[in-house]
Amino acid sequence: SSRPFPPPSPPPPSPLPPPPSPLPLSAFPSPSSPPPPSPLPPSSAPFSPFPPSPSPQPPSPVSPPAPLTRPLPTSFNGNTYSLFGLEGGQRLGFTEAKAACREKRTALVTIESADEEVNAVVPLLRSLFTNNPALRALSFWAGYKVDEGRQLVAVDLSDSTYATVRYAPPTVAAGCVYGTAQEGVDVPTLSSLADCNAGQAYMCEQSSCTLCDTCVASVYLEFTSTITATATTTDILKGNTGWEQFCNKKGYASSDCEAVAVFISGSSNNNLARRPAALCRLVGDCSAADACRLQSQIAGDEVPQKINFW
């Protein structure tokens, strides 16, 4: 018998392929580095966690107060009444206010009757408040002083009976008198003030006596007092301080100036030139019928005196 052949041997396994070579590190993409942060813009202010406060705005300019409107003068019984010194820089002490009135040929106001107060002073003050709605009150110097006996005395020595009875008694032993007016209150009040230098408004009154008084003062100071004992008629009439130059400068009518010059030259030793009240009567500023008391021109003498006009 035949012997069977052995089965063929299986082929040897194929050799495994060699493991792949490791890839170099450079073959893998490296993670990208984050870009550096953008630089912050430069800031002059230090960092603050709080929101900045708004910049302060400059204050709105404040408009200056409107100037006060001075009321028109009022008239009563031939006299004229006016207010002055309404603004702060124009207010004066008593003595200065008295002088300022005289420069205007007036005097500080005196109130001698209810009719004068109602028809002259009250309308003037009412007009002041009407024309100046923002104004609530005003103090003004009047023509009175208080003597050591607490008596009210008019500076021109006019009758002060009405003012004494009508107004409250003086509160100081000596001082100057001022009026106070308030919006809506027609009748002013009078009070006394020891400090006569306090700056206030002032009310002036022009009358026949104030015209005469200021005429006498200017004639005396600018003409009569310049005449020397040896002055001739020509010096008195035509000199640098002579009558003709003085009279024309004051604005009197040329015919009056010439007529007075004739009277002066015809008077004994030119004596008429030395009488200021008589000269003022001749130019029409004074009348003996007014019985005015005029301010003395002697230094330090403030007591008004009766003047001889003839």
mmCIF file of C-alpha atoms in Angstrom:
data_model
loop_
_atom_site.group_PDB
_atom_site.id
_atom_site.type_symbol
_atom_site.label_atom_id
_atom_site.label_comp_id
_atom_site.label_asym_id
_atom_site.label_seq_id
_atom_site.Cartn_x
_atom_site.Cartn_y
_atom_site.Cartn_z
ATOM 1 C CA SER A 1 0.000 0.000 0.000
ATOM 2 C CA SER A 2 1.014 3.278 -0.595
ATOM 3 C CA ARG A 3 1.888 5.648 2.241
ATOM 4 C CA PRO A 4 0.032 8.842 2.107
ATOM 5 C CA PHE A 5 1.881 12.011 1.664
ATOM 6 C CA PRO A 6 1.911 14.383 4.645
ATOM 7 C CA PRO A 7 0.009 17.589 4.203
ATOM 8 C CA PRO A 8 2.058 20.414 3.012
ATOM 9 C CA SER A 9 3.383 22.759 5.690
ATOM 10 C CA PRO A 10 1.759 26.161 5.823
ATOM 11 C CA PRO A 11 3.850 28.939 4.496
ATOM 12 C CA PRO A 12 5.696 30.908 7.128
ATOM 13 C CA PRO A 13 4.007 34.073 8.147
ATOM 14 C CA SER A 14 5.012 37.185 6.358
ATOM 15 C CA PRO A 15 7.211 39.341 8.473
ATOM 16 C CA LEU A 16 5.504 42.306 10.018
ATOM 17 C CA PRO A 17 6.371 45.593 8.508
ATOM 18 C CA PRO A 18 8.713 47.667 10.605
ATOM 19 C CA PRO A 19 7.038 50.194 12.845
ATOM 20 C CA PRO A 20 6.864 53.597 11.354
ATOM 21 C CA SER A 21 9.584 55.928 12.252
ATOM 22 C CA PRO A 22 8.547 58.475 14.824
ATOM 23 C CA LEU A 23 7.761 61.831 13.277
ATOM 24 C CA PRO A 24 9.922 64.728 14.310
ATOM 25 C CA LEU A 25 8.363 67.218 16.683
ATOM 26 C CA SER A 26 8.585 69.798 14.043
ATOM 27 C CA ALA A 27 6.007 67.935 12.014
ATOM 28 C CA PHE A 28 3.267 68.850 14.485
ATOM 29 C CA PRO A 29 1.982 72.400 14.527
ATOM 30 C CA SER A 30 2.785 74.088 17.782
ATOM 31 C CA PRO A 31 -0.015 75.857 19.520
ATOM 32 C CA SER A 32 0.086 79.576 18.636
ATOM 33 C CA SER A 33 0.946 81.964 21.429
ATOM 34 C CA PRO A 34 -1.797 84.473 22.203
ATOM 35 C CA PRO A 35 -1.012 87.892 20.772
ATOM 36 C CA PRO A 36 0.166 90.390 23.325
ATOM 37 C CA PRO A 37 -2.576 92.794 24.505
ATOM 38 C CA SER A 38 -2.812 96.068 22.662
ATOM 39 C CA PRO A 39 -1.236 98.836 24.670
ATOM 40 C CA LEU A 40 -3.738 101.194 26.359
ATOM 41 C CA PRO A 41 -3.733 104.739 25.096
ATOM 42 C CA PRO A 42 -1.787 107.011 27.359
ATOM 43 C CA SER A 43 -3.909 108.828 29.921
ATOM 44 C CA SER A 44 -2.984 111.904 31.886
ATOM 45 C CA ALA A 45 -5.437 111.043 34.644
ATOM 46 C CA PRO A 46 -4.792 108.146 37.023
ATOM 47 C CA PHE A 47 -7.093 105.183 36.775
ATOM 48 C CA SER A 48 -10.221 105.444 38.895
ATOM 49 C CA PRO A 49 -12.897 102.767 39.291
ATOM 50 C CA PHE A 50 -15.515 105.519 39.486
ATOM 51 C CA PRO A 51 -16.905 107.292 36.453
ATOM 52 C CA PRO A 52 -15.478 110.759 36.031
ATOM 53 C CA SER A 53 -17.621 113.575 37.350
ATOM 54 C CA PRO A 54 -18.699 116.165 34.805
ATOM 55 C CA SER A 55 -16.497 119.222 34.530
ATOM 56 C CA PRO A 56 -17.895 122.188 36.483
ATOM 57 C CA GLN A 57 -19.428 124.836 34.273
ATOM 58 C CA PRO A 58 -18.448 128.453 34.828
ATOM 59 C CA PRO A 59 -21.159 130.374 36.667
ATOM 60 C CA SER A 60 -23.478 132.423 34.528
ATOM 61 C CA PRO A 61 -22.567 136.090 34.654
ATOM 62 C CA VAL A 62 -24.785 138.059 37.031
ATOM 63 C CA SER A 63 -26.273 141.122 35.450
ATOM 64 C CA PRO A 64 -25.758 144.281 37.515
ATOM 65 C CA PRO A 65 -28.947 145.704 38.970
ATOM 66 C CA ALA A 66 -30.666 148.197 36.757
ATOM 67 C CA PRO A 67 -30.067 151.797 37.833
ATOM 68 C CA LEU A 68 -32.945 153.402 39.659
ATOM 69 C CA THR A 69 -35.120 155.801 37.741
ATOM 70 C CA ARG A 70 -35.332 159.148 39.487
ATOM 71 C CA PRO A 71 -38.927 160.404 39.637
ATOM 72 C CA LEU A 72 -39.878 163.703 38.096
ATOM 73 C CA PRO A 73 -40.040 166.615 40.554
ATOM 74 C CA THR A 74 -43.353 167.525 42.138
ATOM 75 C CA SER A 75 -44.655 171.021 42.834
ATOM 76 C CA PHE A 76 -46.760 172.567 45.544
ATOM 77 C CA ASN A 77 -47.515 176.193 46.387
ATOM 78 C CA GLY A 78 -44.762 177.431 44.064
ATOM 79 C CA ASN A 79 -42.110 175.095 45.528
ATOM 80 C CA THR A 80 -40.433 172.181 43.734
ATOM 81 C CA TYR A 81 -39.429 168.851 45.351
ATOM 82 C CA SER A 82 -36.826 166.402 44.021
ATOM 83 C CA LEU A 83 -35.018 163.231 45.130
ATOM 84 C CA PHE A 84 -31.269 162.722 44.686
ATOM 85 C CA GLY A 85 -28.608 160.197 45.701
ATOM 86 C CA LEU A 86 -30.684 157.128 44.914
ATOM 87 C CA GLU A 87 -27.684 154.991 43.871
ATOM 88 C CA GLY A 88 -25.197 153.679 46.416
ATOM 89 C CA GLY A 89 -22.247 155.697 45.128
ATOM 90 C CA GLN A 90 -24.276 158.906 45.151
ATOM 91 C CA ARG A 91 -25.511 158.766 48.737
ATOM 92 C CA LEU A 92 -24.190 161.409 51.105
ATOM 93 C CA GLY A 93 -23.913 162.275 54.761
ATOM 94 C CA PHE A 94 -26.181 164.966 56.184
ATOM 95 C CA THR A 95 -23.763 167.890 55.785
ATOM 96 C CA GLU A 96 -22.774 166.837 52.265
ATOM 97 C CA ALA A 97 -26.430 166.388 51.291
ATOM 98 C CA LYS A 98 -27.233 169.856 52.618
ATOM 99 C CA ALA A 99 -24.388 171.331 50.538
ATOM 100 C CA ALA A 100 -25.454 169.354 47.455
ATOM 101 C CA CYS A 101 -28.947 170.815 47.710
ATOM 102 C CA ARG A 102 -27.519 174.342 47.959
ATOM 103 C CA GLU A 103 -25.473 173.761 44.796
ATOM 104 C CA LYS A 104 -28.806 173.081 43.074
ATOM 105 C CA ARG A 105 -30.232 176.310 44.579
ATOM 106 C CA THR A 106 -32.429 174.231 46.864
ATOM 107 C CA ALA A 107 -32.452 173.112 50.513
ATOM 108 C CA LEU A 108 -33.121 169.852 52.344
ATOM 109 C CA VAL A 109 -36.879 169.414 52.478
ATOM 110 C CA THR A 110 -38.960 170.610 55.407
ATOM 111 C CA ILE A 111 -42.650 169.688 55.760
ATOM 112 C CA GLU A 112 -44.729 172.431 57.315
ATOM 113 C CA SER A 113 -48.288 171.236 56.688
ATOM 114 C CA ALA A 114 -50.449 168.240 55.840
ATOM 115 C CA ASP A 115 -51.226 169.809 52.463
ATOM 116 C CA GLU A 116 -47.537 170.021 51.626
ATOM 117 C CA GLU A 117 -46.988 166.417 52.626
ATOM 118 C CA VAL A 118 -50.002 165.039 50.716
ATOM 119 C CA ASN A 119 -49.556 167.144 47.575
ATOM 120 C CA ALA A 120 -45.761 167.201 47.218
ATOM 121 C CA VAL A 121 -43.858 164.639 49.284
ATOM 122 C CA VAL A 122 -46.233 161.669 48.977
ATOM 123 C CA PRO A 123 -46.632 161.900 45.151
ATOM 124 C CA LEU A 124 -42.852 162.126 44.747
ATOM 125 C CA LEU A 125 -42.268 158.964 46.784
ATOM 126 C CA ARG A 126 -45.183 157.142 45.138
ATOM 127 C CA SER A 127 -43.704 157.922 41.720
ATOM 128 C CA LEU A 128 -40.325 156.572 42.869
ATOM 129 C CA PHE A 129 -41.783 153.157 43.772
ATOM 130 C CA THR A 130 -43.964 153.037 40.665
ATOM 131 C CA ASN A 131 -40.966 153.613 38.390
ATOM 132 C CA ASN A 132 -38.766 151.130 40.297
ATOM 133 C CA PRO A 133 -40.812 147.978 41.051
ATOM 134 C CA ALA A 134 -37.859 146.199 42.693
ATOM 135 C CA LEU A 135 -37.425 148.976 45.253
ATOM 136 C CA ARG A 136 -39.134 148.285 48.569
ATOM 137 C CA ALA A 137 -37.975 151.100 50.847
ATOM 138 C CA LEU A 138 -35.897 154.260 50.849
ATOM 139 C CA SER A 139 -34.318 156.436 53.520
ATOM 140 C CA PHE A 140 -33.550 160.075 52.750
ATOM 141 C CA TRP A 141 -32.172 163.059 54.651
ATOM 142 C CA ALA A 142 -34.672 165.794 55.542
ATOM 143 C CA GLY A 143 -34.052 169.370 56.646
ATOM 144 C CA TYR A 144 -34.173 168.881 60.423
ATOM 145 C CA LYS A 145 -31.768 168.254 63.260
ATOM 146 C CA VAL A 146 -32.363 167.214 66.868
ATOM 147 C CA ASP A 147 -30.897 169.478 69.530
ATOM 148 C CA GLU A 148 -29.604 168.486 72.951
ATOM 149 C CA GLY A 149 -33.088 168.896 74.398
ATOM 150 C CA ARG A 150 -34.505 166.353 71.902
ATOM 151 C CA GLN A 151 -36.350 169.099 70.035
ATOM 152 C CA LEU A 152 -36.843 168.943 66.288
ATOM 153 C CA VAL A 153 -35.311 172.043 64.647
ATOM 154 C CA ALA A 154 -35.511 172.934 60.962
ATOM 155 C CA VAL A 155 -32.088 173.775 59.549
ATOM 156 C CA ASP A 156 -33.544 176.911 57.921
ATOM 157 C CA LEU A 157 -35.417 177.779 61.140
ATOM 158 C CA SER A 158 -38.763 177.392 59.365
ATOM 159 C CA ASP A 159 -41.815 176.377 61.382
ATOM 160 C CA SER A 160 -41.376 172.781 62.582
ATOM 161 C CA THR A 161 -44.667 172.539 64.515
ATOM 162 C CA TYR A 162 -46.280 170.163 62.021
ATOM 163 C CA ALA A 163 -43.247 167.917 61.827
ATOM 164 C CA THR A 164 -42.951 167.805 65.631
ATOM 165 C CA VAL A 165 -46.611 166.836 66.124
ATOM 166 C CA ARG A 166 -46.910 164.609 63.076
ATOM 167 C CA TYR A 167 -43.863 162.430 63.665
ATOM 168 C CA ALA A 168 -42.566 160.319 66.508
ATOM 169 C CA PRO A 169 -40.411 162.015 69.162
ATOM 170 C CA PRO A 170 -36.679 161.954 68.440
ATOM 171 C CA THR A 171 -34.905 158.856 69.707
ATOM 172 C CA VAL A 172 -31.488 160.453 70.189
ATOM 173 C CA ALA A 173 -30.402 163.457 72.223
ATOM 174 C CA ALA A 174 -28.661 165.048 69.224
ATOM 175 C CA GLY A 175 -28.469 164.047 65.617
ATOM 176 C CA CYS A 176 -29.826 164.429 62.101
ATOM 177 C CA VAL A 177 -33.274 163.570 60.812
ATOM 178 C CA TYR A 178 -34.109 161.290 57.916
ATOM 179 C CA GLY A 179 -37.350 160.140 56.354
ATOM 180 C CA THR A 180 -38.244 156.542 55.588
ATOM 181 C CA ALA A 181 -40.651 155.590 52.815
ATOM 182 C CA GLN A 182 -41.958 152.092 52.058
ATOM 183 C CA GLU A 183 -43.696 150.714 49.015
ATOM 184 C CA GLY A 184 -47.445 150.731 49.523
ATOM 185 C CA VAL A 185 -47.231 153.096 52.492
ATOM 186 C CA ASP A 186 -47.831 156.620 51.263
ATOM 187 C CA VAL A 187 -46.960 158.562 54.400
ATOM 188 C CA PRO A 188 -43.228 158.682 55.233
ATOM 189 C CA THR A 189 -41.932 158.554 58.787
ATOM 190 C CA LEU A 190 -39.207 160.735 60.288
ATOM 191 C CA SER A 191 -36.526 159.331 62.553
ATOM 192 C CA SER A 192 -33.352 160.715 64.069
ATOM 193 C CA LEU A 193 -29.882 159.290 63.635
ATOM 194 C CA ALA A 194 -26.869 160.078 65.763
ATOM 195 C CA ASP A 195 -24.496 159.231 62.900
ATOM 196 C CA CYS A 196 -24.925 162.207 60.588
ATOM 197 C CA ASN A 197 -22.218 160.834 58.276
ATOM 198 C CA ALA A 198 -24.251 157.799 57.174
ATOM 199 C CA GLY A 199 -24.704 157.805 53.400
ATOM 200 C CA GLN A 200 -28.322 158.201 52.351
ATOM 201 C CA ALA A 201 -30.472 159.635 49.595
ATOM 202 C CA TYR A 202 -31.755 163.172 50.121
ATOM 203 C CA MET A 203 -34.816 165.208 49.183
ATOM 204 C CA CYS A 204 -34.350 168.821 48.100
ATOM 205 C CA GLU A 205 -36.940 171.589 48.028
ATOM 206 C CA GLN A 206 -36.667 174.707 45.899
ATOM 207 C CA SER A 207 -38.546 177.768 47.092
ATOM 208 C CA SER A 208 -38.304 181.512 46.770
ATOM 209 C CA CYS A 209 -36.206 181.513 49.943
ATOM 210 C CA THR A 210 -33.737 178.891 48.674
ATOM 211 C CA LEU A 211 -33.271 180.905 45.484
ATOM 212 C CA CYS A 212 -32.659 184.022 47.548
ATOM 213 C CA ASP A 213 -30.377 182.223 49.996
ATOM 214 C CA THR A 214 -28.149 180.745 47.317
ATOM 215 C CA CYS A 215 -28.070 184.026 45.403
ATOM 216 C CA VAL A 216 -26.881 185.910 48.484
ATOM 217 C CA ALA A 217 -24.238 183.261 49.144
ATOM 218 C CA SER A 218 -22.813 183.343 45.616
ATOM 219 C CA VAL A 219 -22.871 187.164 45.410
ATOM 220 C CA TYR A 220 -21.061 187.405 48.731
ATOM 221 C CA LEU A 221 -18.454 184.716 48.046
ATOM 222 C CA GLU A 222 -17.707 185.553 44.407
ATOM 223 C CA PHE A 223 -18.219 189.321 44.240
ATOM 224 C CA THR A 224 -18.788 191.331 47.423
ATOM 225 C CA SER A 225 -16.003 189.692 49.455
ATOM 226 C CA THR A 226 -13.456 190.419 46.700
ATOM 227 C CA ILE A 227 -13.925 194.213 46.841
ATOM 228 C CA THR A 228 -10.986 195.923 48.519
ATOM 229 C CA ALA A 229 -11.159 199.147 50.499
ATOM 230 C CA THR A 230 -9.333 201.035 47.735
ATOM 231 C CA ALA A 231 -11.298 199.590 44.786
ATOM 232 C CA THR A 232 -12.494 202.151 42.255
ATOM 233 C CA THR A 233 -15.836 202.122 40.481
ATOM 234 C CA THR A 234 -14.132 200.679 37.406
ATOM 235 C CA ASP A 235 -12.542 197.909 39.478
ATOM 236 C CA ILE A 236 -15.889 197.053 41.055
ATOM 237 C CA LEU A 237 -17.813 196.984 37.792
ATOM 238 C CA LYS A 238 -15.298 195.790 35.198
ATOM 239 C CA GLY A 239 -12.480 194.012 37.062
ATOM 240 C CA ASN A 240 -11.699 190.308 36.820
ATOM 241 C CA THR A 241 -14.093 189.701 39.707
ATOM 242 C CA GLY A 242 -16.275 192.720 38.887
ATOM 243 C CA TRP A 243 -20.040 192.881 38.818
ATOM 244 C CA GLU A 244 -20.466 192.703 35.046
ATOM 245 C CA GLN A 245 -18.457 189.499 34.714
ATOM 246 C CA PHE A 246 -20.118 187.912 37.749
ATOM 247 C CA CYS A 247 -23.662 188.820 36.690
ATOM 248 C CA ASN A 248 -23.269 187.537 33.132
ATOM 249 C CA LYS A 249 -21.581 184.334 34.315
ATOM 250 C CA LYS A 250 -24.574 183.585 36.545
ATOM 251 C CA GLY A 251 -26.926 183.914 33.598
ATOM 252 C CA TYR A 252 -28.952 186.916 34.715
ATOM 253 C CA ALA A 253 -30.588 189.044 32.050
ATOM 254 C CA SER A 254 -28.186 191.561 30.525
ATOM 255 C CA SER A 255 -30.671 194.345 31.122
ATOM 256 C CA ASP A 256 -30.766 193.496 34.863
ATOM 257 C CA CYS A 257 -26.976 193.339 35.059
ATOM 258 C CA GLU A 258 -26.648 196.746 33.397
ATOM 259 C CA ALA A 259 -29.340 198.296 35.584
ATOM 260 C CA VAL A 260 -27.623 197.090 38.770
ATOM 261 C CA ALA A 261 -24.295 198.454 37.522
ATOM 262 C CA VAL A 262 -25.932 201.889 37.217
ATOM 263 C CA PHE A 263 -27.294 201.606 40.770
ATOM 264 C CA ILE A 264 -23.866 200.596 42.108
ATOM 265 C CA SER A 265 -22.050 203.499 40.480
ATOM 266 C CA GLY A 266 -24.728 205.906 41.728
ATOM 267 C CA SER A 267 -24.581 204.705 45.338
ATOM 268 C CA SER A 268 -22.497 206.502 47.935
ATOM 269 C CA ASN A 269 -18.927 205.182 47.769
ATOM 270 C CA ASN A 270 -20.263 202.247 45.732
ATOM 271 C CA ASN A 271 -21.734 200.852 48.966
ATOM 272 C CA LEU A 272 -24.475 198.975 47.122
ATOM 273 C CA ALA A 273 -21.817 196.593 45.826
ATOM 274 C CA ARG A 274 -21.154 195.515 49.419
ATOM 275 C CA ARG A 275 -24.781 194.491 50.110
ATOM 276 C CA PRO A 276 -25.390 191.051 48.520
ATOM 277 C CA ALA A 277 -29.021 190.727 49.627
ATOM 278 C CA ALA A 278 -29.881 194.071 48.062
ATOM 279 C CA LEU A 279 -28.158 193.050 44.817
ATOM 280 C CA CYS A 280 -30.143 189.787 44.749
ATOM 281 C CA ARG A 281 -33.368 191.747 45.230
ATOM 282 C CA LEU A 282 -32.470 193.904 42.231
ATOM 283 C CA VAL A 283 -31.873 190.877 39.946
ATOM 284 C CA GLY A 284 -35.151 189.305 41.083
ATOM 285 C CA ASP A 285 -33.919 186.413 43.236
ATOM 286 C CA CYS A 286 -34.980 187.887 46.573
ATOM 287 C CA SER A 287 -38.071 189.611 47.887
ATOM 288 C CA ALA A 288 -38.425 191.263 51.256
ATOM 289 C CA ALA A 289 -42.017 190.003 51.361
ATOM 290 C CA ASP A 290 -40.775 186.396 51.689
ATOM 291 C CA ALA A 291 -39.207 187.176 55.087
ATOM 292 C CA CYS A 292 -36.548 184.529 54.415
ATOM 293 C CA ARG A 293 -33.868 183.636 56.911
ATOM 294 C CA LEU A 294 -30.633 183.270 55.016
ATOM 295 C CA GLN A 295 -27.578 181.197 55.772
ATOM 296 C CA SER A 296 -24.763 183.226 57.274
ATOM 297 C CA GLN A 297 -21.538 183.139 55.278
ATOM 298 C CA ILE A 298 -19.373 183.484 58.397
ATOM 299 C CA ALA A 299 -17.285 180.333 58.774
ATOM 300 C CA GLY A 300 -18.704 178.049 61.460
ATOM 301 C CA ASP A 301 -21.940 180.019 61.817
ATOM 302 C CA GLU A 302 -24.790 177.782 60.632
ATOM 303 C CA VAL A 303 -27.660 179.786 62.134
ATOM 304 C CA PRO A 304 -29.763 181.442 59.397
ATOM 305 C CA GLN A 305 -30.253 185.161 59.870
ATOM 306 C CA LYS A 306 -32.739 187.728 58.661
ATOM 307 C CA ILE A 307 -31.118 189.920 56.055
ATOM 308 C CA ASN A 308 -31.671 193.600 55.336
ATOM 309 C CA PHE A 309 -32.582 193.789 51.642
ATOM 310 C CA TRP A 310 -32.507 197.538 51.388
#
